[in-house]
Each structure stands twice: as structure tokens, then as C-alpha cells.
PDB file of C-alpha atoms in Angstrom:
ATOM      1  CA  UNK A   5     -22.892  26.457  -5.332  1.00 56.00           C
ATOM      2  CA  UNK A   6     -24.243  24.712  -8.301  1.00 60.00           C
ATOM      3  CA  UNK A   7     -23.845  25.820 -11.934  1.00 65.00           C
ATOM      4  CA  UNK A   8     -23.512  24.570 -15.511  1.00 68.00           C
ATOM      5  CA  UNK A   9     -20.093  24.129 -15.159  1.00 73.00           C
ATOM      6  CA  UNK A  10     -20.473  21.493 -11.699  1.00 71.00           C
ATOM      7  CA  UNK A  11     -19.966  18.099 -12.589  1.00 72.00           C
ATOM      8  CA  UNK A  12     -22.272  15.602 -12.206  1.00 67.00           C
ATOM      9  CA  UNK A  13     -21.343  11.864 -10.274  1.00 64.00           C
ATOM     10  CA  UNK A  14     -23.866   9.230 -11.262  1.00 63.00           C
ATOM     11  CA  UNK A  15     -22.924   6.211  -8.865  1.00 59.00           C
ATOM     12  CA  UNK A  16     -23.529   2.957 -10.479  1.00 64.00           C
ATOM     13  CA  UNK A  17     -22.675   0.942  -7.573  1.00 65.00           C
ATOM     14  CA  UNK A  18     -25.776   2.601  -4.959  1.00 61.00           C
ATOM     15  CA  UNK A  19     -23.069   4.064  -2.678  1.00 61.00           C
ATOM     16  CA  UNK A  20     -24.591   7.433  -2.700  1.00 58.00           C
ATOM     17  CA  UNK A  21     -21.112   8.392  -1.875  1.00 63.00           C
ATOM     18  CA  UNK A  22     -19.238  11.127  -3.545  1.00 61.00           C
ATOM     19  CA  UNK A  23     -15.417  10.309  -4.928  1.00 60.00           C
ATOM     20  CA  UNK A  24     -12.725  10.725  -1.786  1.00 65.00           C
ATOM     21  CA  UNK A  25     -15.801  10.418   0.777  1.00 65.00           C
ATOM     22  CA  UNK A  26     -14.277   7.018   1.390  1.00 69.00           C
ATOM     23  CA  UNK A  27     -13.042   6.143   5.583  1.00 74.00           C
ATOM     24  CA  UNK A  28      -9.509   6.595   6.143  1.00 82.00           C
ATOM     25  CA  UNK A  29      -7.611   3.404   5.838  1.00 85.00           C
ATOM     26  CA  UNK A  30      -6.598   1.897   9.103  1.00 89.00           C
ATOM     27  CA  UNK A  31      -3.528   2.139  11.076  1.00 87.00           C
ATOM     28  CA  UNK A  32      -2.239  -1.468  10.454  1.00 90.00           C
ATOM     29  CA  UNK A  33      -2.656  -2.020   6.705  1.00 92.00           C
ATOM     30  CA  UNK A  34      -1.778   1.354   5.587  1.00 93.00           C
ATOM     31  CA  UNK A  35       1.760   0.766   7.397  1.00 93.00           C
ATOM     32  CA  UNK A  36       1.549  -2.668   6.447  1.00 95.00           C
ATOM     33  CA  UNK A  37       1.508  -2.345   2.752  1.00 94.00           C
ATOM     34  CA  UNK A  38       3.437   1.043   2.856  1.00 94.00           C
ATOM     35  CA  UNK A  39       1.117   3.731   2.367  1.00 92.00           C
ATOM     36  CA  UNK A  40       2.225   6.337   5.298  1.00 93.00           C
ATOM     37  CA  UNK A  41       4.984   8.827   5.292  1.00 94.00           C
ATOM     38  CA  UNK A  42       8.232   7.019   6.809  1.00 95.00           C
ATOM     39  CA  UNK A  43       8.706   9.881   9.331  1.00 94.00           C
ATOM     40  CA  UNK A  44       5.075   8.844  10.764  1.00 93.00           C
ATOM     41  CA  UNK A  45       6.243   5.508  10.857  1.00 94.00           C
ATOM     42  CA  UNK A  46       9.624   6.032  12.086  1.00 94.00           C
ATOM     43  CA  UNK A  47       8.919   8.104  14.930  1.00 93.00           C
ATOM     44  CA  UNK A  48       5.297   7.772  16.221  1.00 92.00           C
ATOM     45  CA  UNK A  49       4.736   3.745  15.683  1.00 91.00           C
ATOM     46  CA  UNK A  50       8.330   2.699  15.593  1.00 91.00           C
ATOM     47  CA  UNK A  51      10.224   4.787  18.511  1.00 91.00           C
ATOM     48  CA  UNK A  52       7.042   5.788  21.023  1.00 93.00           C
ATOM     49  CA  UNK A  53       5.094   2.323  19.583  1.00 92.00           C
ATOM     50  CA  UNK A  54       8.412   0.400  20.487  1.00 93.00           C
ATOM     51  CA  UNK A  55       8.159   2.234  24.164  1.00 94.00           C
ATOM     52  CA  UNK A  56       4.547   1.389  24.557  1.00 95.00           C
ATOM     53  CA  UNK A  57       5.225  -1.945  24.018  1.00 95.00           C
ATOM     54  CA  UNK A  58       8.322  -2.423  25.796  1.00 94.00           C
ATOM     55  CA  UNK A  59       6.849  -0.853  29.205  1.00 95.00           C
ATOM     56  CA  UNK A  60       3.510  -3.277  28.675  1.00 94.00           C
ATOM     57  CA  UNK A  61       5.683  -6.287  28.563  1.00 93.00           C
ATOM     58  CA  UNK A  62       7.949  -5.292  31.431  1.00 93.00           C
ATOM     59  CA  UNK A  63       5.070  -4.772  33.236  1.00 93.00           C
ATOM     60  CA  UNK A  64       3.691  -8.153  32.401  1.00 91.00           C
ATOM     61  CA  UNK A  65       7.053  -9.683  33.462  1.00 90.00           C
ATOM     62  CA  UNK A  66       7.322  -8.118  36.617  1.00 90.00           C
ATOM     63  CA  UNK A  67       3.843  -8.386  37.626  1.00 91.00           C
ATOM     64  CA  UNK A  68       2.754 -11.662  37.050  1.00 87.00           C
ATOM     65  CA  UNK A  69       5.159 -13.321  39.595  1.00 86.00           C
ATOM     66  CA  UNK A  70       3.844 -11.327  42.275  1.00 86.00           C
ATOM     67  CA  UNK A  71       0.182 -12.705  41.003  1.00 86.00           C
ATOM     68  CA  UNK A  72       1.506 -16.165  41.137  1.00 81.00           C
ATOM     69  CA  UNK A  73       2.677 -15.459  44.674  1.00 82.00           C
ATOM     70  CA  UNK A  74      -0.789 -13.921  45.936  1.00 84.00           C
ATOM     71  CA  UNK A  75      -2.575 -17.090  44.490  1.00 82.00           C
ATOM     72  CA  UNK A  76       0.209 -19.402  46.176  1.00 76.00           C
ATOM     73  CA  UNK A  77       2.434 -17.627  48.834  1.00 78.00           C
ATOM     74  CA  UNK A  78       3.361 -21.025  50.660  1.00 78.00           C
ATOM     75  CA  UNK A  79       5.120 -21.631  47.843  1.00 77.00           C
ATOM     76  CA  UNK A  80       8.022 -20.395  45.364  1.00 72.00           C
ATOM     77  CA  UNK A  81       6.559 -22.088  42.291  1.00 76.00           C
ATOM     78  CA  UNK A  82       3.318 -20.070  41.947  1.00 75.00           C
ATOM     79  CA  UNK A  83       5.835 -17.027  41.242  1.00 80.00           C
ATOM     80  CA  UNK A  84       8.020 -19.238  38.800  1.00 84.00           C
ATOM     81  CA  UNK A  85       4.851 -20.272  36.888  1.00 84.00           C
ATOM     82  CA  UNK A  86       3.688 -16.117  37.122  1.00 83.00           C
ATOM     83  CA  UNK A  87       7.228 -15.115  35.500  1.00 86.00           C
ATOM     84  CA  UNK A  88       6.804 -17.862  32.643  1.00 89.00           C
ATOM     85  CA  UNK A  89       3.465 -16.582  31.546  1.00 90.00           C
ATOM     86  CA  UNK A  90       4.590 -13.062  32.134  1.00 90.00           C
ATOM     87  CA  UNK A  91       7.359 -13.680  29.856  1.00 92.00           C
ATOM     88  CA  UNK A  92       4.913 -15.898  27.781  1.00 94.00           C
ATOM     89  CA  UNK A  93       2.514 -12.515  26.871  1.00 93.00           C
ATOM     90  CA  UNK A  94       5.312 -10.300  26.861  1.00 94.00           C
ATOM     91  CA  UNK A  95       6.406 -11.771  23.701  1.00 95.00           C
ATOM     92  CA  UNK A  96       2.739 -12.490  22.201  1.00 96.00           C
ATOM     93  CA  UNK A  97       2.645  -9.030  21.993  1.00 95.00           C
ATOM     94  CA  UNK A  98       6.353  -7.929  21.043  1.00 95.00           C
ATOM     95  CA  UNK A  99       7.215 -10.483  18.382  1.00 95.00           C
ATOM     96  CA  UNK A 100       4.148  -9.381  16.157  1.00 96.00           C
ATOM     97  CA  UNK A 101       4.814  -5.772  16.946  1.00 96.00           C
ATOM     98  CA  UNK A 102       8.376  -6.417  16.152  1.00 95.00           C
ATOM     99  CA  UNK A 103       7.698  -7.674  12.769  1.00 96.00           C
ATOM    100  CA  UNK A 104       4.852  -5.592  11.621  1.00 96.00           C
ATOM    101  CA  UNK A 105       7.174  -2.570  12.699  1.00 96.00           C
ATOM    102  CA  UNK A 106      10.108  -3.523  10.569  1.00 96.00           C
ATOM    103  CA  UNK A 107       7.987  -4.752   7.758  1.00 96.00           C
ATOM    104  CA  UNK A 108       5.996  -1.497   7.704  1.00 96.00           C
ATOM    105  CA  UNK A 109       9.251   0.575   8.046  1.00 96.00           C
ATOM    106  CA  UNK A 110      10.678  -1.145   4.757  1.00 96.00           C
ATOM    107  CA  UNK A 111       7.663  -0.846   2.606  1.00 96.00           C
ATOM    108  CA  UNK A 112       7.136   3.025   3.764  1.00 96.00           C
ATOM    109  CA  UNK A 113      11.096   3.841   3.325  1.00 95.00           C
ATOM    110  CA  UNK A 114      10.184   5.245  -0.346  1.00 94.00           C
ATOM    111  CA  UNK A 115       7.519   8.002   0.922  1.00 93.00           C
ATOM    112  CA  UNK A 116      10.017  10.648   2.111  1.00 93.00           C
ATOM    113  CA  UNK A 117      11.561  13.564   0.329  1.00 93.00           C
ATOM    114  CA  UNK A 118      15.138  12.601   0.953  1.00 94.00           C
ATOM    115  CA  UNK A 119      15.924   9.285  -0.489  1.00 94.00           C
ATOM    116  CA  UNK A 120      18.947   9.014   1.877  1.00 96.00           C
ATOM    117  CA  UNK A 121      16.536   8.679   4.669  1.00 96.00           C
ATOM    118  CA  UNK A 122      14.501   5.520   3.138  1.00 95.00           C
ATOM    119  CA  UNK A 123      18.055   4.242   2.592  1.00 96.00           C
ATOM    120  CA  UNK A 124      19.142   4.591   6.019  1.00 96.00           C
ATOM    121  CA  UNK A 125      15.930   3.143   7.511  1.00 96.00           C
ATOM    122  CA  UNK A 126      16.140  -0.069   5.317  1.00 96.00           C
ATOM    123  CA  UNK A 127      19.883  -0.511   6.442  1.00 97.00           C
ATOM    124  CA  UNK A 128      18.729   0.034   9.641  1.00 95.00           C
ATOM    125  CA  UNK A 129      16.464  -2.837   9.301  1.00 96.00           C
ATOM    126  CA  UNK A 130      19.089  -4.891   7.849  1.00 97.00           C
ATOM    127  CA  UNK A 131      21.232  -4.381  10.918  1.00 97.00           C
ATOM    128  CA  UNK A 132      18.065  -4.958  13.133  1.00 95.00           C
ATOM    129  CA  UNK A 133      17.286  -8.534  12.105  1.00 96.00           C
ATOM    130  CA  UNK A 134      21.127  -9.536  11.437  1.00 98.00           C
ATOM    131  CA  UNK A 135      21.104  -8.630  15.220  1.00 97.00           C
ATOM    132  CA  UNK A 136      18.025 -10.813  15.788  1.00 96.00           C
ATOM    133  CA  UNK A 137      19.917 -13.890  13.872  1.00 97.00           C
ATOM    134  CA  UNK A 138      23.267 -13.300  15.541  1.00 97.00           C
ATOM    135  CA  UNK A 139      21.758 -13.498  19.198  1.00 96.00           C
ATOM    136  CA  UNK A 140      19.675 -16.395  18.222  1.00 94.00           C
ATOM    137  CA  UNK A 141      23.022 -18.438  16.979  1.00 96.00           C
ATOM    138  CA  UNK A 142      24.683 -17.356  20.222  1.00 95.00           C
ATOM    139  CA  UNK A 143      22.186 -18.399  22.221  1.00 93.00           C
ATOM    140  CA  UNK A 144      21.817 -21.835  20.389  1.00 94.00           C
ATOM    141  CA  UNK A 145      25.165 -22.214  20.375  1.00 94.00           C
ATOM    142  CA  UNK A 146      25.456 -22.055  23.877  1.00 92.00           C
ATOM    143  CA  UNK A 147      22.773 -24.074  25.309  1.00 90.00           C
ATOM    144  CA  UNK A 148      22.796 -26.728  22.805  1.00 87.00           C
ATOM    145  CA  UNK A 149      26.006 -27.099  22.645  1.00 74.00           C
TER     146      UNK A 149
END
């Protein structure tokens, strides 16, 4: 209902939309820039998303050698090539996801009612990357020595 008290918006940029009619920000940038709630990022995109990424990666690792063996059943080389391609494909999916997920968790840690959850989340991210660094160091020390 329009009356004397109704505000009038004048759009100087020609969009014709009222304030607040903007489309929602896409998921990936919203999390990356820390504008999503922590529990949503941790549970929905972190826990369940990592399960999905792990499932797709494992499917690639196990199905690619079978495809290689179907293409060249006389030799096992096709299976080995398929396994390498499957592992590379899984890494192409998993590495960007892990980077996006940990950066999103770190940046969204302040979006919670209880600051303790943000501190715990940032501590978990630090421990996670320390574990990755130690595993990488141990692998390189074993194989380069």
C-alpha cells in the first residue's frame, strides 16, 4: 500500500531494482571471503563435501585402471596407465577443494555466536596443515634419501 510515508527510491544507475533485490552471492566466493556462517561451512561443505570429494576421487582411482584394462586387455600396462590417470584426476579434484575448504573455514571462523567454536576451528585448520606438512616431509625424506 502506498501512502505519504512510503519511501521512494530513485535509481540513478538505471537498474530498476529496489535495494535488497540483488541475487544471492554464489557459494564459492561467499565462503572464500568469509561471509557464510561457520556451522554451514564446517558441516555442509566441510564434512559432507569432503565425503563427496573423497567418493569421487576413490571412484576415479578404482575405475580408471579397469577402463585401462578394457582398452588393452592383453597387457597390464593399460591398467597401470589408468591407475596413474585416476590418481591424477583425484588429485586435481581434491587439492583445490582442500585449499578452498580450509581457507573458507579460517575466514568464516568469526561467524558464530560462541567465539570458542571459531578458535577451535582455526586450531583444527592449523593442525590439519601441520599434518600435511609432516606427511610431506616424511615422504620426501624417505624417498629422496
